[in-house]
Amino acid sequence: MKEEKKNLSTASGRPYYENEDSMTVGPQGPVLLQDYHLHEKLAHFNRERIPERVVHAKGSGAFGVFKVTKDISKYTKACLFSKVGNECRVFVRFSTVGGEKGSADTERDPRGFAVKFYTREGNWDLVGNNTPVFFIKDAKKFPDFIHTQKRDPQTNLKSPNMLWDYWSLNPESLHQVLILFSDRGTPDGFRHMNGYGSHAFSFINDKNERIWVKFHFKTMQGNKTLNLEQANELKGKDPDYAQRDLVNAIKKGDFPKWKLHIQLMTNSQAQKFPWNPFDVTKVWPHSDYPLMEVGIMELNEIPANYFADVEQAAFAPSNQIPGIGMSPDKMLQGRILAYPDAHRYRLGTNYEQIPVNRPVCPVHNHQRDGSMSVMGNGGSEPNYFPNSYDDIEADVKFKEPGLPIDSTVADVYDRNENDDDHYTQPGLLFSKVMTDKERANTVTNIVDSMAGISGPKRDKIIQRQLDHFYKADKELANLVANGLNFKFKPS
Ligand code: NDP
């Protein structure tokens, strides 16, 4: 039916004659209970907020397109990669991690880099960060770690003591800490940073053979970072700096692009890798596992409504498609559980029905009911399996190859050789990859943060962290100690 005139109405569609003055008895009131429009307006307003994401609360999002530029179909049977030229709509959400929804975009923090590919075989979510590694390698540590990134339980202030106490007691964090305290920890907006899937995943081809894969999005705008002073200044001047930069660029047609690359590792290479290849605190060196270009992603559309698409977006590493699968990475395994669980809490059990999360392919299962079931709820079709009525089948062709695992259930003391080498790769980053300027800025950034450690445990925390820096790179430890005016003797 064609709507001729847009009448103001209640949510149920009842036209209403007035929107600013409450209905009263006489010009001075009192207000009448029958003014339903008033109640609805106030009641809806009271319910505008949904739970803030416990991490990655502040974010920006955009739609775009991913185009395959190189043939990798011998490694994966994913229909997205079946031939060069294939295109797929994507939605990307960038974010900071530790801050609240109103926090500043230029805080020193990893940046979330989450991509949802709406493929014909379901949604593929690559839910990564702008860093190739992470602070911890086991999801069991995640709540403790995140508590240290948030606020002190008594003062409600951010706490350098909590940060450095935890990091110094968890040396596996060192690699990510060093990246975080380089200027890449304060990227110049979201357009000028790389994105990494970080974990190892599986590629499975049409012969049902598995190869391990890592994903890297390289910014085509060039890496650009902010130094400490610039980042701090922007926190006050323009807390929404990265959001503004992304919206403005896309609005004026300057569409940001990233080249997607992969690294591949066979199972026999994995067995010889000097570290656990599924340890998310480690990278696979490029010299041994070179980057291979796969495609280009362009962001070209800011959502018409921020809440609808950005706030309600739900990414999960559990969203894989045929041809792409998991790995034994312990963090990944934990995230497969935790992300959908967070979405069920925040958005409700039917969160995949929200338009931004909805797959473009048909969905067939026997899940029914729950709050906000808004897609017909399966209509009159059976709600149990197996049944004699619908033609829904579980097809064995989607079964992944078995993963031979030669092990017993590990107890906590089972360690792989080199599991405790938290130092070689950060050392390489500092001594070989960073330029002199990057090294100097990294030291300045670390000193600025560690200078905030106070109280009776100060010296113990600083000494412990300097010992870790020292094991990675002696010069790094000595420069930080000098900057802090701390008498450091390696333990
Ligand atoms: P390469 O020399 O082949 O490449 C170095 C990589 O480091 C590049 O991808 C570069 O990104 C990136 N990089 C440069 N500065 C920083 C920084 N401050 N923080 C994070 N990344 C940075 O390195 P290798 O593969 O031999 O690895 C050496 C070290 O480089 C690793 O220990 C790791 O710390 C770091 N690194 C390695 C990556 C990998 O997947 N192999 C990925 C990212 C970092 P860009 O090309 O965009 O400038």
Coordinates of C-alpha atoms and ligand atoms in Angstrom, one line a residue:
M1 CA 0.0 0.0 0.0
K2 CA 1.4 3.4 -1.0
E3 CA 1.8 5.7 2.0
E4 CA 0.7 9.1 1.0
K5 CA 1.6 11.1 4.0
K6 CA 4.0 10.2 6.9
N7 CA 1.8 10.3 10.0
L8 CA 3.5 10.4 13.3
S9 CA 2.5 7.1 15.0
T10 CA 3.1 4.8 17.9
A11 CA 5.2 1.7 17.3
S12 CA 2.0 -0.2 16.7
G13 CA 1.2 2.2 13.9
R14 CA -1.5 4.2 15.6
P15 CA -1.5 7.7 14.2
Y16 CA -0.9 10.3 16.8
Y17 CA -1.8 14.0 16.7
E18 CA 0.9 15.6 18.9
N19 CA 4.5 14.9 19.9
E20 CA 5.7 17.5 22.4
D21 CA 2.9 18.4 24.9
S22 CA 1.6 15.7 27.2
M23 CA -2.2 15.3 27.4
T24 CA -3.4 17.1 30.5
V25 CA -6.5 18.0 32.4
G26 CA -6.7 21.7 31.6
P27 CA -3.7 23.7 30.5
Q28 CA -1.8 23.2 33.9
G29 CA -2.3 19.5 34.3
P30 CA -2.1 16.9 35.8
V31 CA -1.0 14.6 33.0
L32 CA -3.4 11.9 31.9
L33 CA -2.5 8.2 32.1
Q34 CA -4.2 7.7 28.8
D35 CA -1.5 9.5 26.9
Y36 CA 0.0 6.2 25.7
H37 CA 2.3 8.0 23.3
L38 CA 4.0 9.6 26.3
H39 CA 4.5 6.3 28.1
E40 CA 5.8 4.6 24.9
K41 CA 8.3 7.4 24.2
L42 CA 9.7 7.4 27.8
A43 CA 9.7 3.6 28.1
H44 CA 11.5 3.0 24.8
F45 CA 14.0 5.6 25.7
N46 CA 14.8 3.9 29.0
R47 CA 15.5 0.7 27.0
E48 CA 17.8 2.2 24.3
R49 CA 21.0 0.7 25.6
I50 CA 21.9 -3.0 25.2
P51 CA 24.8 -4.4 27.1
E52 CA 28.1 -2.9 26.1
R53 CA 30.5 -5.5 24.6
V54 CA 32.8 -6.6 27.5
V55 CA 35.7 -6.1 25.1
H56 CA 35.9 -4.1 21.8
A57 CA 33.1 -1.8 23.0
K58 CA 34.1 1.2 20.9
G59 CA 34.0 0.5 17.2
S60 CA 33.4 1.7 13.6
G61 CA 31.9 -0.3 10.8
A62 CA 31.6 -0.3 7.0
F63 CA 30.3 -2.5 4.2
G64 CA 32.3 -3.3 1.1
V65 CA 33.4 -5.9 -1.3
F66 CA 36.1 -8.6 -1.5
K67 CA 37.4 -9.6 -4.8
V68 CA 39.5 -12.7 -5.5
T69 CA 42.7 -11.8 -7.5
K70 CA 44.7 -15.0 -7.3
D71 CA 43.8 -18.7 -7.7
I72 CA 44.1 -20.6 -4.5
S73 CA 41.5 -23.2 -5.3
K74 CA 43.9 -26.1 -5.0
Y75 CA 44.2 -25.3 -1.3
T76 CA 40.6 -24.7 -0.4
K77 CA 37.2 -25.8 -1.8
A78 CA 35.5 -22.6 -0.4
C79 CA 33.2 -21.4 -3.2
L80 CA 34.4 -17.9 -2.5
F81 CA 37.9 -18.9 -3.8
S82 CA 36.7 -21.1 -6.6
K83 CA 38.0 -18.7 -9.3
V84 CA 39.7 -15.4 -9.8
G85 CA 37.2 -12.6 -10.1
N86 CA 34.7 -13.9 -7.5
E87 CA 33.2 -11.2 -5.4
C88 CA 31.6 -11.2 -2.1
R89 CA 29.9 -8.5 0.1
V90 CA 31.7 -7.9 3.4
F91 CA 31.0 -6.0 6.6
V92 CA 34.0 -4.9 8.7
R93 CA 34.1 -3.7 12.3
F94 CA 37.2 -2.0 13.6
S95 CA 37.5 -1.3 17.3
T96 CA 39.7 -0.6 20.3
V97 CA 39.7 -3.4 23.0
G98 CA 39.8 -2.3 26.6
G99 CA 38.0 1.1 26.6
E100 CA 34.3 1.7 27.1
K101 CA 31.9 2.7 24.3
G102 CA 32.8 6.4 24.7
S103 CA 36.6 6.0 25.1
A104 CA 39.1 7.7 22.8
D105 CA 40.0 6.2 19.5
T106 CA 43.7 6.9 19.9
E107 CA 44.2 5.0 23.1
R108 CA 47.2 2.6 23.1
D109 CA 45.4 -0.7 22.5
P110 CA 45.3 -3.4 19.9
R111 CA 42.6 -2.6 17.2
G112 CA 40.0 -5.2 16.4
F113 CA 39.8 -6.0 12.7
A114 CA 36.7 -8.2 12.2
V115 CA 35.5 -9.2 8.7
K116 CA 32.3 -10.9 7.8
F117 CA 32.2 -12.4 4.3
Y118 CA 28.6 -13.0 3.2
T119 CA 29.3 -16.1 1.0
R120 CA 26.9 -18.4 -0.8
E121 CA 27.9 -21.1 1.7
G122 CA 27.3 -19.1 4.8
N123 CA 29.0 -16.3 6.7
W124 CA 32.7 -16.6 7.1
D125 CA 33.9 -14.4 10.0
L126 CA 37.6 -13.6 10.2
V127 CA 37.7 -12.0 13.6
G128 CA 41.2 -10.7 14.2
N129 CA 43.3 -7.7 15.3
N130 CA 45.8 -5.3 13.8
T131 CA 48.5 -7.4 15.4
P132 CA 49.6 -10.9 14.2
V133 CA 49.9 -12.3 17.8
F134 CA 48.1 -12.1 21.1
F135 CA 49.0 -11.5 24.8
I136 CA 48.1 -15.0 26.0
K137 CA 47.9 -18.4 24.3
D138 CA 45.1 -20.0 26.4
A139 CA 41.6 -18.7 26.7
K140 CA 41.5 -19.7 30.3
K141 CA 43.6 -16.6 31.1
F142 CA 41.4 -14.2 29.1
P143 CA 39.1 -12.8 31.9
D144 CA 42.1 -12.2 34.2
F145 CA 44.1 -10.5 31.4
I146 CA 41.2 -8.3 30.4
H147 CA 40.5 -7.3 34.0
T148 CA 44.0 -5.8 34.0
Q149 CA 43.2 -3.7 30.9
K150 CA 40.0 -2.3 32.5
R151 CA 39.7 -0.4 35.7
D152 CA 41.0 -0.8 39.3
P153 CA 38.1 -2.4 41.3
Q154 CA 38.4 0.3 44.0
T155 CA 39.5 3.5 42.3
N156 CA 37.8 2.8 39.0
L157 CA 41.0 4.2 37.4
K158 CA 43.1 2.6 34.7
S159 CA 46.1 1.1 36.5
P160 CA 49.7 0.8 35.2
N161 CA 50.3 -1.5 38.2
M162 CA 47.6 -4.0 37.0
L163 CA 49.0 -3.9 33.4
W164 CA 52.6 -4.4 34.2
D165 CA 52.1 -6.8 37.2
Y166 CA 50.1 -9.1 34.9
W167 CA 52.4 -8.8 31.9
S168 CA 55.5 -9.4 34.0
L169 CA 53.9 -12.5 35.5
N170 CA 52.9 -13.7 32.1
P171 CA 55.9 -13.4 29.9
E172 CA 54.1 -15.0 26.9
S173 CA 52.6 -11.5 26.5
L174 CA 56.0 -10.0 25.6
H175 CA 55.7 -10.2 21.9
Q176 CA 52.3 -8.5 21.8
V177 CA 53.4 -6.0 24.5
L178 CA 56.3 -4.9 22.3
I179 CA 54.1 -4.5 19.3
L180 CA 51.6 -2.6 21.4
F181 CA 54.3 -0.2 22.7
S182 CA 55.7 0.4 19.3
D183 CA 53.8 3.2 17.4
R184 CA 51.7 0.4 15.8
G185 CA 49.9 0.4 19.2
T186 CA 48.5 3.9 18.2
P187 CA 47.6 3.6 14.5
D188 CA 46.6 6.7 12.6
G189 CA 43.0 5.8 12.2
F190 CA 41.7 2.4 11.0
R191 CA 42.6 2.9 7.3
H192 CA 46.3 2.9 7.8
M193 CA 46.8 -0.4 9.7
N194 CA 47.1 -4.1 8.8
G195 CA 44.7 -6.8 9.9
Y196 CA 45.6 -10.3 10.9
G197 CA 43.5 -13.4 11.4
S198 CA 46.3 -14.2 14.0
H199 CA 45.4 -17.8 14.6
A200 CA 46.3 -20.7 12.3
F201 CA 43.2 -22.1 10.5
S202 CA 42.7 -25.0 8.1
F203 CA 42.2 -24.9 4.4
I204 CA 40.5 -28.0 3.1
N205 CA 40.5 -28.7 -0.7
D206 CA 38.2 -30.8 -2.9
K207 CA 40.3 -33.9 -2.2
N208 CA 39.6 -33.3 1.4
E209 CA 43.3 -32.5 2.1
R210 CA 44.1 -30.1 4.9
I211 CA 46.8 -27.4 5.0
W212 CA 47.3 -24.9 7.8
V213 CA 46.7 -21.2 6.9
K214 CA 47.2 -17.7 8.4
F215 CA 45.5 -14.6 7.0
H216 CA 47.0 -11.1 6.7
F217 CA 45.2 -8.0 5.4
K218 CA 47.8 -5.5 4.4
T219 CA 46.7 -1.9 4.2
M220 CA 47.0 -0.4 0.7
Q221 CA 46.9 3.1 2.2
G222 CA 50.3 2.5 3.8
N223 CA 51.0 1.9 7.5
K224 CA 50.7 5.2 9.4
T225 CA 51.0 5.6 13.1
L226 CA 50.8 8.3 15.8
N227 CA 53.5 9.0 18.2
L228 CA 52.8 9.3 22.0
E229 CA 52.3 13.0 21.9
Q230 CA 50.0 13.0 18.8
A231 CA 47.9 10.2 20.2
N232 CA 47.6 11.9 23.6
E233 CA 46.6 15.2 22.0
L234 CA 44.0 13.6 19.9
K235 CA 42.4 11.9 22.9
G236 CA 41.3 15.3 24.0
K237 CA 40.8 17.1 20.7
D238 CA 38.9 14.4 18.8
P239 CA 38.2 11.2 20.8
D240 CA 36.3 9.9 17.7
Y241 CA 39.3 10.5 15.4
A242 CA 39.3 7.0 13.8
Q243 CA 35.5 6.9 13.3
R244 CA 35.6 10.4 11.7
D245 CA 38.5 9.5 9.4
L246 CA 36.7 6.3 8.2
V247 CA 33.3 8.0 7.6
N248 CA 34.9 11.1 5.9
A249 CA 37.1 9.0 3.6
I250 CA 34.2 6.7 2.5
K251 CA 31.7 9.6 2.1
K252 CA 34.1 11.4 -0.3
G253 CA 34.7 8.3 -2.3
D254 CA 38.2 7.6 -1.1
F255 CA 37.5 3.9 -0.4
P256 CA 40.1 2.2 1.8
K257 CA 41.5 -1.1 0.5
W258 CA 43.4 -4.0 1.9
K259 CA 45.2 -6.8 0.1
L260 CA 44.5 -10.2 1.7
H261 CA 47.5 -12.5 1.8
I262 CA 47.8 -16.0 3.2
Q263 CA 50.7 -18.1 4.6
L264 CA 50.5 -21.8 4.2
M265 CA 52.1 -24.6 6.3
T266 CA 51.9 -28.3 5.6
N267 CA 51.4 -30.8 8.5
S268 CA 55.0 -32.1 8.0
Q269 CA 56.3 -28.5 8.2
A270 CA 54.2 -28.0 11.3
Q271 CA 55.8 -30.9 13.0
K272 CA 59.3 -29.4 12.4
F273 CA 58.4 -25.8 13.3
P274 CA 60.7 -24.6 16.1
W275 CA 57.7 -23.5 18.2
N276 CA 54.1 -24.7 18.5
P277 CA 52.7 -23.6 15.2
F278 CA 49.3 -23.1 16.8
D279 CA 50.6 -20.8 19.5
V280 CA 49.0 -17.4 18.9
T281 CA 51.9 -15.6 20.6
K282 CA 54.1 -16.6 17.7
V283 CA 54.3 -15.7 14.0
W284 CA 55.3 -17.9 11.1
P285 CA 58.4 -16.1 9.7
H286 CA 57.8 -14.7 6.2
S287 CA 61.1 -16.1 4.9
D288 CA 60.0 -19.7 5.5
Y289 CA 56.3 -19.1 5.0
P290 CA 56.0 -16.4 2.3
L291 CA 52.9 -14.3 1.9
M292 CA 50.7 -15.2 -1.1
E293 CA 48.3 -12.6 -2.4
V294 CA 44.6 -13.8 -2.5
G295 CA 42.4 -10.8 -3.1
I296 CA 41.5 -7.2 -2.4
M297 CA 38.9 -5.8 0.1
E298 CA 37.5 -2.4 -0.4
L299 CA 35.2 -0.6 2.0
N300 CA 32.7 1.7 0.2
E301 CA 29.5 2.1 2.3
I302 CA 28.9 3.5 5.7
P303 CA 25.9 1.8 7.2
A304 CA 22.7 3.9 7.1
N305 CA 22.3 3.3 10.8
Y306 CA 25.1 2.8 13.3
F307 CA 23.1 0.9 16.0
A308 CA 21.4 -1.4 13.5
D309 CA 24.6 -2.6 11.8
V310 CA 27.6 -1.7 13.9
E311 CA 26.3 -2.0 17.4
Q312 CA 24.3 -5.2 16.6
A313 CA 27.1 -6.8 14.5
A314 CA 28.1 -10.2 15.9
F315 CA 31.3 -11.8 14.6
A316 CA 32.4 -15.2 15.7
P317 CA 35.4 -17.4 14.8
S318 CA 32.9 -20.3 14.9
N319 CA 31.5 -19.0 11.6
Q320 CA 33.5 -20.9 9.1
I321 CA 32.5 -22.2 5.6
P322 CA 33.2 -25.5 3.8
G323 CA 36.9 -25.4 2.8
I324 CA 38.0 -23.4 5.8
G325 CA 38.2 -24.9 9.3
M326 CA 39.8 -24.7 12.7
S327 CA 43.2 -25.5 14.2
P328 CA 44.3 -26.8 17.6
D329 CA 45.2 -23.2 18.7
K330 CA 44.0 -23.0 22.3
M331 CA 42.9 -19.4 22.1
L332 CA 40.9 -20.1 18.9
Q333 CA 39.2 -23.1 20.6
G334 CA 38.2 -20.8 23.5
R335 CA 36.9 -18.1 21.2
I336 CA 34.8 -20.6 19.3
L337 CA 32.9 -21.0 22.5
A338 CA 33.0 -17.5 23.9
Y339 CA 32.0 -15.3 21.0
P340 CA 28.6 -16.8 20.2
D341 CA 28.0 -17.0 24.0
A342 CA 28.6 -13.3 24.3
H343 CA 26.3 -12.5 21.4
R344 CA 23.5 -14.6 23.0
Y345 CA 23.8 -12.6 26.2
R346 CA 24.1 -9.2 24.4
L347 CA 21.7 -9.6 21.5
G348 CA 19.6 -12.7 22.3
T349 CA 19.5 -16.2 21.1
N350 CA 18.3 -15.3 17.6
Y351 CA 21.1 -12.8 17.0
E352 CA 22.0 -14.4 13.6
Q353 CA 18.6 -13.2 12.3
I354 CA 19.5 -9.5 12.8
P355 CA 20.0 -8.2 9.2
V356 CA 23.7 -7.4 9.5
N357 CA 24.4 -10.9 10.8
R358 CA 21.9 -12.7 8.5
P359 CA 23.5 -15.1 6.0
V360 CA 22.7 -14.5 2.3
C361 CA 22.2 -18.3 1.8
P362 CA 19.2 -20.2 3.1
V363 CA 19.3 -21.5 6.7
H364 CA 17.9 -25.0 7.4
N365 CA 17.7 -26.4 10.9
H366 CA 15.3 -27.3 13.6
Q367 CA 16.1 -24.5 16.1
R368 CA 12.9 -22.7 17.1
D369 CA 11.5 -20.0 19.3
G370 CA 13.5 -17.9 21.7
S371 CA 13.3 -14.1 22.0
M372 CA 12.9 -12.1 18.8
S373 CA 12.4 -14.9 16.4
V374 CA 11.5 -12.7 13.5
M375 CA 12.1 -14.8 10.4
G376 CA 9.0 -16.9 10.4
N377 CA 10.4 -19.3 13.0
G378 CA 10.4 -22.3 10.6
G379 CA 6.7 -21.8 9.8
S380 CA 4.8 -25.1 9.7
E381 CA 7.9 -27.2 9.0
P382 CA 8.9 -29.9 11.5
N383 CA 10.9 -28.8 14.5
Y384 CA 12.6 -32.1 15.1
F385 CA 15.2 -34.2 13.4
P386 CA 15.1 -36.8 11.9
N387 CA 11.6 -36.5 10.4
S388 CA 9.6 -37.8 7.5
Y389 CA 8.5 -34.4 6.2
D390 CA 11.2 -32.0 5.3
D391 CA 14.1 -32.9 3.0
I392 CA 16.8 -31.4 5.3
E393 CA 19.9 -33.7 5.3
A394 CA 23.2 -33.7 7.2
D395 CA 25.5 -34.4 4.2
V396 CA 28.7 -36.3 4.9
K397 CA 30.4 -34.4 2.1
F398 CA 30.9 -31.5 4.5
K399 CA 32.9 -33.7 6.9
E400 CA 36.5 -32.4 7.3
P401 CA 39.4 -34.8 7.2
G402 CA 40.3 -36.3 10.6
L403 CA 43.1 -34.7 12.5
P404 CA 45.6 -37.3 13.7
I405 CA 46.6 -36.5 17.2
D406 CA 49.2 -38.6 18.9
S407 CA 48.7 -37.6 22.5
T408 CA 47.0 -38.3 25.8
V409 CA 44.8 -35.8 27.6
A410 CA 47.4 -33.3 28.7
D411 CA 47.9 -32.4 32.3
V412 CA 48.9 -28.8 33.1
Y413 CA 52.6 -29.7 33.4
D414 CA 52.8 -31.1 29.9
R415 CA 54.9 -28.7 27.9
N416 CA 56.1 -28.6 24.3
E417 CA 59.8 -27.9 23.8
N418 CA 60.2 -24.2 23.3
D419 CA 56.8 -23.4 24.9
D420 CA 58.6 -21.1 27.2
D421 CA 60.6 -19.3 24.5
H422 CA 58.8 -16.0 24.8
Y423 CA 61.8 -14.0 23.8
T424 CA 63.2 -15.0 20.3
Q425 CA 60.5 -13.4 18.2
P426 CA 60.1 -10.2 20.2
G427 CA 63.9 -9.9 20.1
L428 CA 63.9 -10.1 16.3
L429 CA 61.1 -7.5 16.1
F430 CA 63.1 -5.0 18.2
S431 CA 66.6 -5.6 16.8
K432 CA 65.9 -6.5 13.1
V433 CA 62.5 -5.2 12.0
M434 CA 62.2 -1.8 13.8
T435 CA 64.0 1.2 12.5
D436 CA 66.1 3.3 14.9
K437 CA 63.2 5.8 15.2
E438 CA 60.7 3.0 15.9
R439 CA 63.0 1.6 18.6
A440 CA 63.4 5.0 20.2
N441 CA 59.7 5.6 20.2
T442 CA 59.0 2.1 21.6
V443 CA 61.3 2.8 24.5
T444 CA 59.6 6.2 25.1
N445 CA 56.2 4.6 25.0
I446 CA 57.1 1.9 27.5
V447 CA 58.8 4.3 29.9
D448 CA 55.8 6.6 29.8
S449 CA 53.5 3.7 30.8
M450 CA 55.8 2.0 33.3
A451 CA 56.5 5.3 35.0
G452 CA 53.0 5.1 36.3
I453 CA 53.7 2.0 38.4
S454 CA 53.6 2.9 42.1
G455 CA 53.4 1.6 45.6
P456 CA 55.3 -1.1 47.6
K457 CA 55.4 -3.6 44.7
R458 CA 56.8 -1.0 42.2
D459 CA 60.4 -2.2 42.1
K460 CA 59.5 -5.9 42.0
I461 CA 57.2 -5.4 39.0
I462 CA 59.7 -3.2 37.1
Q463 CA 62.6 -5.6 37.8
R464 CA 60.5 -8.6 36.7
Q465 CA 59.5 -6.9 33.4
L466 CA 63.0 -5.7 32.7
D467 CA 64.2 -9.2 33.1
H468 CA 61.9 -10.2 30.3
F469 CA 63.0 -7.3 28.1
Y470 CA 66.6 -8.3 28.8
K471 CA 66.0 -11.9 27.6
A472 CA 64.6 -10.5 24.3
D473 CA 67.1 -7.8 23.8
K474 CA 69.6 -6.4 26.3
E475 CA 69.6 -2.9 24.8
L476 CA 65.8 -2.7 25.2
A477 CA 66.0 -3.6 28.9
N478 CA 68.9 -1.1 29.5
L479 CA 67.2 1.7 27.7
V480 CA 63.9 1.2 29.5
A481 CA 65.8 1.0 32.9
N482 CA 67.6 4.3 32.1
G483 CA 64.4 6.0 31.1
L484 CA 62.8 4.9 34.4
N485 CA 66.0 5.8 36.4
F486 CA 65.9 2.3 37.7
K487 CA 69.0 0.4 38.9
F488 CA 68.6 -2.7 36.9
K489 CA 70.7 -5.8 37.4
P490 CA 69.5 -8.8 35.3
S491 CA 68.3 -11.6 37.7
Ligands
NDP1 P1 59.8 -9.8 8.1 O1 61.0 -8.9 8.2 O2 59.6 -10.6 6.9 O3 58.5 -8.8 8.2 C1 58.4 -8.0 9.4 C2 56.9 -7.8 9.6 O4 56.8 -6.9 10.7 C3 56.2 -7.0 8.4 O5 55.1 -7.8 8.2 C4 55.9 -5.7 9.0 O6 54.6 -5.2 8.5 C5 55.8 -5.9 10.4 N1 56.1 -4.9 11.3 C6 57.0 -3.9 11.2 N2 57.1 -3.1 12.3 C7 56.2 -3.7 13.2 C8 55.8 -3.4 14.5 N3 56.3 -2.3 15.1 N4 54.8 -4.1 15.0 C9 54.3 -5.2 14.4 N5 54.7 -5.5 13.1 C10 55.6 -4.8 12.6 O7 59.6 -10.6 9.5 P2 59.6 -12.1 9.9 O8 58.5 -12.8 9.3 O9 61.0 -12.7 9.7 O10 59.4 -11.9 11.5 C11 60.2 -11.0 12.3 C12 59.4 -10.3 13.3 O11 58.5 -9.5 12.6 C13 58.5 -11.3 14.1 O12 59.1 -11.8 15.2 C14 57.3 -10.4 14.4 O13 57.6 -9.8 15.6 C15 57.3 -9.4 13.3 N6 56.1 -9.7 12.4 C16 56.1 -10.8 11.7 C17 55.0 -11.2 11.0 C18 54.8 -12.5 10.3 O14 53.7 -12.9 10.1 N7 55.9 -13.2 10.0 C19 53.8 -10.2 10.9 C20 54.0 -9.0 11.6 C21 55.1 -8.8 12.4 P3 54.5 -4.3 7.2 O15 55.0 -5.2 6.1 O16 53.0 -4.1 7.0 O17 55.3 -3.1 7.4

